[in-house]
Coordinates of C-alpha atoms in Angstrom, one line a residue:
Chain A
M1 CA 30.0 -25.8 29.2
R2 CA 30.6 -26.5 25.3
N3 CA 31.5 -30.3 24.4
K4 CA 34.5 -30.3 22.1
Y5 CA 33.9 -31.7 19.1
S6 CA 36.5 -34.3 18.0
V7 CA 36.5 -38.1 16.6
F8 CA 35.8 -39.1 20.3
S9 CA 32.6 -36.9 20.4
L10 CA 31.5 -38.4 17.1
I11 CA 32.0 -42.3 18.3
K12 CA 30.0 -41.3 21.8
N13 CA 27.3 -39.8 20.2
A14 CA 27.5 -43.0 17.5
L15 CA 26.3 -45.3 20.2
S16 CA 23.6 -43.1 21.1
Y17 CA 22.5 -42.9 17.7
H18 CA 23.4 -39.5 17.4
E19 CA 20.4 -38.3 19.6
N20 CA 22.2 -36.6 22.2
W21 CA 24.0 -33.9 20.6
Q22 CA 24.5 -31.0 22.2
R23 CA 22.8 -27.8 21.1
A24 CA 25.4 -25.5 18.9
W25 CA 23.3 -22.6 20.2
K26 CA 20.8 -21.4 22.6
D27 CA 17.4 -20.1 21.8
P28 CA 17.4 -17.2 24.2
T29 CA 15.0 -14.2 24.8
P30 CA 16.0 -10.7 24.4
K31 CA 17.3 -9.1 27.6
K32 CA 16.5 -5.7 28.3
E33 CA 19.6 -4.0 27.4
Y34 CA 22.8 -4.8 25.8
D35 CA 26.5 -3.6 25.4
A36 CA 26.3 -3.9 21.7
V37 CA 23.8 -5.2 19.5
I38 CA 24.4 -6.4 16.1
V39 CA 21.6 -6.1 13.5
G40 CA 22.0 -9.5 10.9
G41 CA 22.8 -13.0 11.3
G42 CA 25.1 -13.7 8.3
G43 CA 28.3 -14.9 8.5
H44 CA 29.8 -11.3 8.9
G45 CA 27.8 -10.4 12.2
L46 CA 28.1 -13.9 13.5
A47 CA 32.0 -13.1 13.4
T48 CA 31.8 -9.6 14.2
A49 CA 29.6 -10.8 17.5
Y50 CA 32.3 -14.0 18.1
Y51 CA 35.4 -11.1 17.7
L52 CA 33.9 -8.7 20.3
A53 CA 33.2 -11.5 22.5
K54 CA 36.8 -13.2 22.6
K55 CA 38.9 -10.1 21.9
H56 CA 37.4 -7.5 23.4
N57 CA 35.9 -9.3 26.2
M58 CA 32.4 -7.6 25.1
N59 CA 30.4 -10.6 26.3
N60 CA 27.2 -9.0 26.9
I61 CA 26.1 -8.5 23.3
A62 CA 23.0 -10.1 21.1
V63 CA 22.9 -11.0 17.4
V64 CA 19.5 -10.2 16.5
E65 CA 18.5 -11.9 12.8
K66 CA 15.0 -11.1 11.1
G67 CA 14.9 -14.9 9.9
W68 CA 17.0 -17.5 10.3
I69 CA 21.4 -17.2 11.1
G70 CA 23.0 -17.8 7.2
G71 CA 20.1 -17.4 5.8
G72 CA 20.5 -14.4 3.4
N73 CA 23.8 -13.9 1.0
T74 CA 25.6 -16.6 3.7
G75 CA 23.8 -19.4 2.1
R76 CA 23.7 -17.7 -1.2
N77 CA 26.6 -16.8 -2.8
T78 CA 29.1 -18.9 -4.0
T79 CA 31.6 -19.5 -1.6
I80 CA 35.3 -18.1 -3.4
I81 CA 37.8 -17.3 -1.5
R82 CA 40.7 -15.0 -2.5
S83 CA 42.6 -11.8 -1.8
N84 CA 43.9 -11.1 -5.4
Y85 CA 43.0 -7.4 -5.3
L86 CA 44.6 -4.5 -7.3
W87 CA 44.8 -1.9 -4.6
D88 CA 46.5 -1.8 -1.6
A89 CA 43.8 -1.1 0.8
S90 CA 42.1 -3.7 -0.6
A91 CA 44.8 -6.2 -0.5
G92 CA 45.0 -5.9 2.8
L93 CA 41.9 -6.9 3.8
Y94 CA 41.2 -9.3 2.2
D95 CA 44.6 -11.3 2.6
H96 CA 44.0 -10.5 6.2
A97 CA 40.4 -12.2 6.0
L98 CA 42.5 -15.1 3.2
K99 CA 45.1 -15.5 6.4
I100 CA 42.4 -16.1 9.2
W101 CA 40.6 -18.5 6.9
E102 CA 43.6 -20.7 7.1
S103 CA 43.4 -22.1 10.3
L104 CA 39.5 -21.1 11.2
S105 CA 38.6 -24.8 11.5
Q106 CA 40.9 -25.1 14.3
E107 CA 39.8 -22.4 16.1
L108 CA 36.3 -22.3 15.7
N109 CA 36.2 -26.3 16.6
Y110 CA 33.9 -26.6 13.5
N111 CA 34.9 -27.8 9.9
V112 CA 34.0 -24.5 7.6
M113 CA 36.0 -27.3 4.8
F114 CA 38.3 -24.2 3.7
S115 CA 39.7 -26.1 0.5
Q116 CA 42.6 -23.8 -1.0
R117 CA 42.5 -25.4 -4.6
G118 CA 43.6 -22.3 -6.3
V119 CA 41.3 -19.7 -8.7
M120 CA 42.3 -18.7 -11.7
N121 CA 41.1 -15.9 -13.3
L122 CA 41.0 -15.9 -17.7
A123 CA 42.1 -13.3 -19.3
H124 CA 40.5 -13.1 -23.4
N125 CA 41.6 -10.2 -25.1
L126 CA 44.9 -8.0 -24.8
Q127 CA 43.3 -5.7 -22.0
D128 CA 42.6 -8.7 -19.8
V129 CA 46.3 -9.8 -20.6
R130 CA 47.7 -6.3 -19.1
D131 CA 45.3 -5.8 -16.3
L132 CA 46.1 -9.7 -14.9
K133 CA 49.8 -8.9 -15.2
R134 CA 49.6 -5.5 -13.7
R135 CA 47.5 -7.1 -10.7
T136 CA 49.9 -10.2 -10.3
H137 CA 52.9 -7.8 -9.9
A138 CA 50.5 -5.8 -7.4
N139 CA 49.8 -8.5 -5.6
R140 CA 53.0 -9.8 -5.5
L141 CA 54.2 -6.4 -4.4
N142 CA 51.5 -6.5 -1.7
G143 CA 52.8 -10.1 -0.5
I144 CA 50.1 -11.9 -2.0
D145 CA 50.4 -15.4 -4.1
A146 CA 49.7 -14.9 -7.6
V147 CA 51.1 -16.2 -10.9
Y148 CA 51.0 -15.0 -14.4
L149 CA 50.0 -18.3 -16.6
S150 CA 50.4 -19.0 -20.5
T151 CA 47.7 -20.2 -22.4
E152 CA 49.0 -23.9 -22.3
E153 CA 49.4 -23.6 -18.7
V154 CA 45.8 -22.7 -18.1
K155 CA 45.3 -25.9 -20.2
K156 CA 47.8 -27.8 -18.1
F157 CA 45.9 -26.7 -14.7
C158 CA 42.5 -27.2 -15.9
P159 CA 42.2 -29.3 -18.6
I160 CA 38.6 -29.4 -19.1
I161 CA 38.6 -25.4 -20.2
N162 CA 38.7 -24.8 -24.1
T163 CA 41.5 -23.4 -25.1
S164 CA 41.1 -23.1 -29.1
P165 CA 41.9 -19.9 -30.5
D166 CA 38.5 -19.7 -32.8
I167 CA 36.3 -19.4 -30.1
R168 CA 34.4 -16.3 -29.6
Y169 CA 36.3 -15.6 -26.5
P170 CA 39.6 -17.1 -27.1
V171 CA 41.9 -17.8 -23.2
L172 CA 45.0 -15.5 -23.8
G173 CA 46.2 -16.4 -20.3
G174 CA 45.4 -16.2 -16.9
T175 CA 46.4 -15.9 -13.2
L176 CA 46.4 -18.4 -10.4
Q177 CA 46.3 -17.9 -6.6
R178 CA 47.0 -21.1 -5.4
R179 CA 46.1 -19.7 -1.7
A180 CA 42.3 -19.0 -2.7
G181 CA 39.9 -21.5 -2.8
T182 CA 36.4 -21.9 -1.5
A183 CA 34.9 -23.2 1.6
R184 CA 31.2 -24.7 3.2
H185 CA 28.9 -21.4 3.7
D186 CA 26.2 -22.5 5.7
A187 CA 29.4 -24.0 8.0
V188 CA 31.1 -20.4 8.7
A189 CA 28.0 -19.2 9.9
W190 CA 27.0 -21.9 12.4
G191 CA 30.9 -22.0 13.5
Y192 CA 30.8 -18.3 14.2
A193 CA 27.2 -18.9 16.0
R194 CA 28.3 -21.9 18.2
G195 CA 31.4 -19.9 19.2
A196 CA 29.9 -16.8 20.1
D197 CA 26.9 -18.2 21.9
A198 CA 29.9 -20.4 24.0
M199 CA 31.2 -17.2 25.3
G200 CA 28.1 -15.6 26.1
V201 CA 26.4 -13.8 22.8
D202 CA 22.3 -13.9 22.5
I203 CA 21.6 -14.9 19.1
I204 CA 18.1 -14.4 18.4
Q205 CA 16.2 -15.4 15.7
N206 CA 13.2 -14.3 13.9
C207 CA 13.9 -11.1 15.2
E208 CA 13.5 -8.2 12.9
V209 CA 14.4 -4.5 13.7
K210 CA 11.4 -2.0 13.2
G211 CA 13.4 1.1 14.2
I212 CA 16.7 2.5 15.7
K213 CA 16.0 4.9 19.2
R214 CA 18.0 8.4 18.8
N215 CA 18.2 10.5 21.3
G216 CA 19.9 13.5 19.2
D217 CA 23.2 12.3 17.9
S218 CA 23.6 9.1 19.8
V219 CA 22.0 5.7 19.6
E220 CA 19.5 4.4 22.6
G221 CA 18.3 1.1 21.1
I222 CA 16.7 -0.4 18.5
E223 CA 12.5 -1.6 18.2
T224 CA 12.2 -4.8 17.2
T225 CA 10.0 -7.2 16.4
K226 CA 10.5 -8.9 19.6
G227 CA 10.2 -5.9 21.8
F228 CA 12.7 -2.5 22.3
I229 CA 16.5 -3.4 23.5
K230 CA 18.5 -0.9 25.3
T231 CA 21.9 -0.5 23.9
K232 CA 24.5 2.3 23.1
K233 CA 26.5 0.6 20.3
V234 CA 24.6 -0.9 17.2
G235 CA 26.5 -2.3 14.4
V236 CA 24.2 -3.1 11.3
V237 CA 25.7 -5.9 8.9
A238 CA 22.2 -6.2 6.7
A239 CA 24.0 -7.0 3.3
G240 CA 21.2 -6.0 0.3
H241 CA 18.6 -4.0 3.6
S242 CA 21.5 -2.1 4.5
S243 CA 19.7 0.9 3.5
V244 CA 16.6 0.1 4.4
I245 CA 18.2 0.2 8.4
A246 CA 20.2 3.5 7.4
N247 CA 16.6 5.3 6.3
M248 CA 15.0 4.1 10.2
A249 CA 18.0 6.2 11.5
G250 CA 17.6 9.0 9.7
L251 CA 21.0 8.1 7.4
R252 CA 21.9 8.1 3.5
L253 CA 24.5 5.4 2.0
P254 CA 25.9 5.4 -1.2
L255 CA 24.2 2.4 -2.2
E256 CA 22.2 0.1 -4.0
S257 CA 21.0 -2.8 -3.6
K258 CA 20.5 -5.3 -6.7
P259 CA 19.7 -9.1 -7.7
L260 CA 22.7 -11.3 -8.2
Q261 CA 22.1 -14.7 -9.1
A262 CA 23.4 -18.2 -9.2
L263 CA 22.9 -22.1 -9.9
V264 CA 23.9 -25.1 -8.9
S265 CA 24.3 -28.6 -11.8
E266 CA 23.1 -31.6 -10.7
P267 CA 25.8 -34.0 -9.0
V268 CA 28.6 -35.7 -11.0
K269 CA 32.2 -37.7 -10.5
P270 CA 35.1 -34.9 -9.7
I271 CA 35.4 -32.6 -13.0
I272 CA 37.2 -29.2 -11.9
D273 CA 39.2 -29.5 -9.0
T274 CA 39.7 -25.7 -8.7
V275 CA 37.7 -22.3 -9.4
V276 CA 38.1 -20.8 -12.8
M277 CA 36.2 -17.0 -13.2
S278 CA 36.6 -15.1 -16.3
N279 CA 36.0 -11.4 -15.6
A280 CA 35.4 -10.9 -19.9
V281 CA 32.3 -13.2 -20.5
H282 CA 31.3 -13.3 -16.8
A283 CA 31.3 -16.8 -16.0
Y284 CA 32.8 -18.4 -13.2
V285 CA 32.6 -22.6 -12.0
S286 CA 33.7 -24.2 -8.9
Q287 CA 32.8 -28.1 -7.7
S288 CA 30.8 -28.8 -4.6
D289 CA 32.5 -31.5 -2.1
K290 CA 28.6 -33.1 -3.1
G291 CA 29.9 -32.9 -6.7
E292 CA 27.4 -30.4 -8.0
L293 CA 29.3 -27.6 -10.7
V294 CA 28.6 -24.1 -8.5
I295 CA 28.1 -21.2 -10.8
G296 CA 28.1 -17.5 -10.3
A297 CA 25.7 -15.0 -12.6
G298 CA 25.9 -11.4 -12.7
T299 CA 23.9 -8.8 -11.4
D300 CA 21.1 -7.1 -12.7
D301 CA 21.0 -3.5 -13.4
Y302 CA 17.8 -2.6 -11.9
V303 CA 17.3 -1.9 -7.5
S304 CA 15.1 -4.9 -6.5
Y305 CA 14.6 -7.2 -3.1
T306 CA 12.9 -9.7 -5.1
Q307 CA 15.6 -12.6 -4.5
K308 CA 15.4 -13.6 -7.8
G309 CA 16.8 -11.7 -11.2
S310 CA 16.2 -12.0 -14.6
H311 CA 16.5 -14.9 -16.7
Q312 CA 18.2 -13.6 -19.8
I313 CA 21.3 -12.8 -17.1
V314 CA 21.5 -16.8 -16.1
E315 CA 21.5 -17.6 -20.3
G316 CA 24.4 -15.0 -20.9
T317 CA 26.7 -17.0 -18.0
L318 CA 25.4 -20.6 -19.4
N319 CA 26.1 -19.2 -22.9
A320 CA 30.1 -18.2 -22.0
I321 CA 30.1 -21.6 -19.7
L322 CA 29.4 -23.7 -22.7
E323 CA 31.8 -21.6 -24.9
L324 CA 34.6 -22.2 -22.3
Y325 CA 33.7 -26.1 -21.0
P326 CA 31.9 -27.8 -24.1
I327 CA 32.1 -30.7 -21.7
F328 CA 29.2 -29.4 -19.5
S329 CA 26.7 -29.2 -22.5
R330 CA 24.5 -32.2 -21.4
M331 CA 24.7 -31.3 -17.9
R332 CA 21.1 -30.2 -16.2
M333 CA 21.0 -27.4 -13.4
L334 CA 19.0 -28.2 -10.5
R335 CA 18.7 -24.9 -8.8
Q336 CA 18.8 -21.4 -9.4
W337 CA 18.7 -18.6 -7.3
G338 CA 19.4 -14.8 -6.0
G339 CA 20.6 -12.7 -3.4
I340 CA 20.0 -8.7 -3.2
V341 CA 23.6 -7.3 -3.0
D342 CA 24.6 -3.8 -1.9
I343 CA 26.5 -2.2 -4.2
C344 CA 28.8 0.7 -3.6
P345 CA 29.6 3.2 -6.6
D346 CA 33.7 2.3 -6.2
A347 CA 32.6 -1.3 -5.7
S348 CA 34.6 -1.6 -2.2
P349 CA 32.8 -2.5 1.3
I350 CA 31.9 -0.1 4.1
L351 CA 33.4 -0.7 7.4
S352 CA 32.6 2.8 9.5
K353 CA 31.5 4.8 11.9
T354 CA 28.9 7.1 11.1
P355 CA 27.9 10.9 12.0
I356 CA 25.5 8.8 14.7
K357 CA 27.4 8.3 17.6
G358 CA 27.3 4.3 18.6
L359 CA 26.0 3.5 15.3
Y360 CA 28.1 1.7 12.7
F361 CA 28.3 0.3 9.7
N362 CA 29.0 -2.8 7.7
C363 CA 28.0 -3.0 4.3
G364 CA 28.6 -2.5 0.5
W365 CA 30.4 -6.1 0.1
G366 CA 28.5 -6.1 -3.1
T367 CA 28.8 -9.3 -5.5
G368 CA 32.1 -10.5 -3.0
G369 CA 31.6 -10.4 0.5
F370 CA 31.8 -14.0 1.3
K371 CA 35.7 -14.2 1.1
A372 CA 36.1 -11.9 3.8
T373 CA 33.8 -13.2 6.1
P374 CA 36.5 -13.6 9.3
G375 CA 38.5 -10.9 8.7
S376 CA 35.0 -8.1 8.8
G377 CA 34.1 -10.1 11.4
D378 CA 37.5 -9.1 13.3
L379 CA 37.8 -5.3 11.8
F380 CA 34.0 -4.2 12.6
A381 CA 34.5 -6.0 16.3
H382 CA 37.6 -3.8 16.3
T383 CA 35.7 -0.5 15.0
I384 CA 33.1 -1.0 17.4
A385 CA 34.6 -1.7 20.4
N386 CA 37.3 1.2 20.3
D387 CA 34.9 3.5 18.2
E388 CA 37.9 3.8 16.0
P389 CA 38.7 1.6 12.7
H390 CA 41.9 -0.6 12.8
K391 CA 44.5 0.5 10.4
L392 CA 43.8 -2.1 7.7
N393 CA 39.6 -0.9 7.2
A394 CA 40.4 2.9 7.8
A395 CA 40.1 3.6 4.1
F396 CA 37.0 1.7 4.2
N397 CA 35.1 4.5 5.7
L398 CA 31.7 6.6 5.0
N399 CA 33.0 9.5 4.2
R400 CA 35.8 8.5 1.3
F401 CA 32.6 9.7 -0.7
V402 CA 32.8 13.1 0.6
S403 CA 36.6 13.1 0.8
G404 CA 36.9 11.4 -2.6
D405 CA 38.9 8.8 -1.5
L406 CA 37.8 6.1 -3.4
V407 CA 38.9 2.5 -3.8
D408 CA 38.1 2.2 -7.2
E409 CA 38.1 -2.0 -7.2
H410 CA 35.3 -1.9 -10.5
G411 CA 36.8 -4.1 -13.6
A412 CA 40.1 -4.3 -11.0
A413 CA 39.1 -6.6 -8.9
A414 CA 39.5 -9.9 -10.9
V415 CA 35.1 -10.2 -11.4
A416 CA 32.8 -7.8 -13.3
H417 CA 29.9 -6.1 -11.1
Chain B
M1 CA 11.8 -10.2 -15.8
F2 CA 9.1 -8.1 -16.6
L3 CA 7.3 -6.0 -19.2
I4 CA 7.4 -2.6 -19.4
N5 CA 5.1 -0.2 -21.3
C6 CA 7.5 2.1 -22.9
P7 CA 5.4 5.6 -23.6
Y8 CA 6.3 5.5 -27.1
C9 CA 6.5 1.9 -28.2
G10 CA 4.0 0.0 -25.8
E11 CA 4.9 -2.8 -24.1
R12 CA 7.9 -4.7 -24.6
D13 CA 10.5 -7.4 -22.7
Q14 CA 12.4 -6.1 -20.1
Q15 CA 15.6 -7.3 -21.6
E16 CA 15.2 -4.6 -23.9
F17 CA 15.8 -1.5 -21.4
K18 CA 18.6 -0.2 -18.8
A19 CA 17.9 1.1 -15.7
G20 CA 18.9 4.2 -14.8
G21 CA 18.3 4.7 -11.1
E22 CA 17.0 7.0 -8.9
A23 CA 14.9 9.8 -10.4
H24 CA 14.3 13.1 -10.0
I25 CA 17.6 13.5 -8.5
E26 CA 18.3 17.5 -9.9
R27 CA 21.7 18.6 -11.0
P28 CA 23.3 21.2 -9.0
K29 CA 21.8 24.8 -10.2
Q30 CA 25.4 26.4 -8.7
P31 CA 27.7 23.4 -9.0
T32 CA 31.1 25.7 -8.4
E33 CA 28.9 27.2 -4.7
L34 CA 28.7 23.2 -3.8
S35 CA 30.4 21.9 -0.2
D36 CA 32.1 18.1 -0.5
D37 CA 29.4 17.5 1.7
E38 CA 26.6 18.3 -0.9
W39 CA 28.7 17.0 -4.1
A40 CA 28.6 13.4 -2.2
E41 CA 24.9 13.7 -1.8
F42 CA 24.3 14.1 -5.6
L43 CA 26.9 12.1 -7.0
F44 CA 26.7 9.1 -4.6
M45 CA 24.3 9.0 -1.8
R46 CA 20.9 7.3 -2.7
K47 CA 17.4 6.3 -0.9
N48 CA 17.8 2.4 -2.3
I49 CA 14.0 1.8 -1.1
K50 CA 12.4 -1.4 -0.4
G51 CA 8.8 -0.2 -1.2
V52 CA 7.9 2.2 -4.1
Q53 CA 10.3 4.0 -6.0
F54 CA 10.7 6.7 -8.6
E55 CA 13.5 5.9 -10.9
R56 CA 14.6 6.3 -14.9
W57 CA 14.5 3.5 -17.9
N58 CA 16.0 3.8 -20.9
H59 CA 14.4 2.2 -23.9
A60 CA 18.2 1.1 -24.8
H61 CA 17.3 -1.6 -27.3
G62 CA 14.5 0.6 -28.5
C63 CA 13.3 3.9 -29.6
R64 CA 16.3 4.6 -27.3
K65 CA 14.8 7.1 -25.2
W66 CA 14.2 8.2 -21.6
F67 CA 11.4 8.1 -18.8
N68 CA 10.1 7.4 -15.8
M69 CA 9.0 4.6 -13.2
V70 CA 7.3 4.0 -10.1
R71 CA 7.7 0.3 -9.2
D72 CA 7.7 -1.9 -5.8
T73 CA 11.1 -3.1 -5.7
S74 CA 9.8 -5.6 -2.9
N75 CA 7.6 -7.5 -5.8
D76 CA 9.0 -5.8 -9.4
E77 CA 5.1 -4.6 -9.8
I78 CA 5.5 -1.4 -12.1
K79 CA 2.7 1.1 -10.7
A80 CA 2.8 3.9 -13.1
I81 CA 5.3 5.1 -16.1
Y82 CA 5.4 8.8 -17.4
K83 CA 7.8 11.0 -19.6
M84 CA 10.5 13.1 -19.2
G85 CA 9.2 16.7 -17.8
E86 CA 6.0 15.0 -16.9
K87 CA 5.0 15.7 -13.2
P88 CA 5.4 12.3 -11.0
P89 CA 1.8 10.8 -10.1
T90 CA 1.0 11.7 -6.3
Q91 CA -0.7 9.2 -4.1

C-alpha cells in the first residue's frame, strides 16, 4: 500500500526525523515475461507506463532504464512548457499535454511544481512580427490562449528587457501564452515512477537493452544486461538513443542525434518571473525556484552522442542574452551541460507503430520534448494498448516520411531548431 | 569543440566548418522510377550511428570545399579525413 503525501504525513515523519519515509518505488529484478516493456525511464517512458497501468489495465509491465530514471534529457532540459504551436496537429498534441499538466500534481499526489508564469516569445524583425501574429491567430482558432504584445507591453510584462530601438536586434513585439510556464523536471519523472510503481509496474534501473529479438515480423523480447525478457510489446522511448535501439531491430528512422546545451547561473533574488524566448537571436531564459537563471542554447549541427557540445554555441547565446538583458552582465554561470536530442526532418515527433509488429517508437521530440511529457505518455500508452494511434497522435506516424504528409514545425514552433 | 584537418587548408577550428550529415548517400540514378518508400529512404532515413560514422563536412568559413570524415560520434574522435571522390578507408 502506498502512503499518501500530505501535511499530516510530513508532520508524522518529522517526528521521526524523516528516517522512516516509505520508498517511493521498488528496486525489482526483472521477471521472465511481461505484457509490455517500455525502453527508457525518462519522463515520457515513465508516463507511458503510468497511463498503460492506469487507463488500459496493463499492470504486468516494466520500464527498463540503462542508467537511473530521469537521468537523461528529463534532467537536462530547461523545463519550459507551452502549447503555442502553429499547425493544428501540433496544437492538439501539445495542448493535450498542457491540460494534463494543469492537474498533474493532484493526480500524482506529487508536487511537480507546475508554475503557469507565462511564456513570452519576442519578435526582432518584420518577418518575426508577421510570423508571430499569424501564430497567435492560429493558436486562438485552436482554442489556445495567445495574445500579441507591442514593444511597450513586452516591457511592461518583463521590465528588465532592453527594448531600446538602437540595439542590434530590437524588440518589435512579442506573443504571450499565459497558461504556459515551467515545472520541476526531476519531480515529473519521480512522480510518474511512484505512481506507476504503486500500480505494479516494475521499474528496472541500470538495465541496458542490448538487442531486440524478432520472430519474422513480430517482437519476441529484448536482450538486456540483466538477461532476456520475453514480451510481445516493446515501446521505445529512448530520445537521443532511439536510432541505436532501432538499428538493433533492423529499422531505420529519420533521426539525427545532436548535442543541445543549457546552463544555469549562480542563484540570485527573484528578477524574472516569466519565461522569455527569442527565436531570432536564439536566447531563452527563466529563473528557477532556487534563483538560478536557466538559459537554453542551441544545437550543434553535427551528429554526436557526447552530451557536450561546442563552446561557441554557448557564447552566441550569452551574447544575445546580454544584449537583451544588460542587467545580467556581471552574473556568473555555475554549470553548463549537454543532452542528446533526436531531431526529425520536420522537427515534429514520432509516436507510432512500426512495420515490426509489437514494436512502437516515441521519439523525435528534438529540442522540445519536456513540455509534452504527460500528453506523450498518455497517447503512446493508447497506441501501445490498442495497437492503433489516438486521433491526437495519428498525424505523428512514421509513415508520414513516405506519404509526404509532414508536420513542418521548423521555425514555426517559436524556437529555432 | 575540436580541430579539423581540412585536406586543403590544414588544421582549423571546428567553428569554421559546417557538418553536412551522413556521407555516401548516392542520389538515385533513375529518379522518375523511384517508389515513395525509396524516396523516403533517400531523403529522410539516416543511420545516425553511435560509434564510427562516415560523414560530409564543408569548410564553410575557409576554402568552402566539401570533404569526407570518419568520426566516432560517441567521443568526437576523428579517425580519417579524405577528399570527395576518394575511396573511403576500410577497417
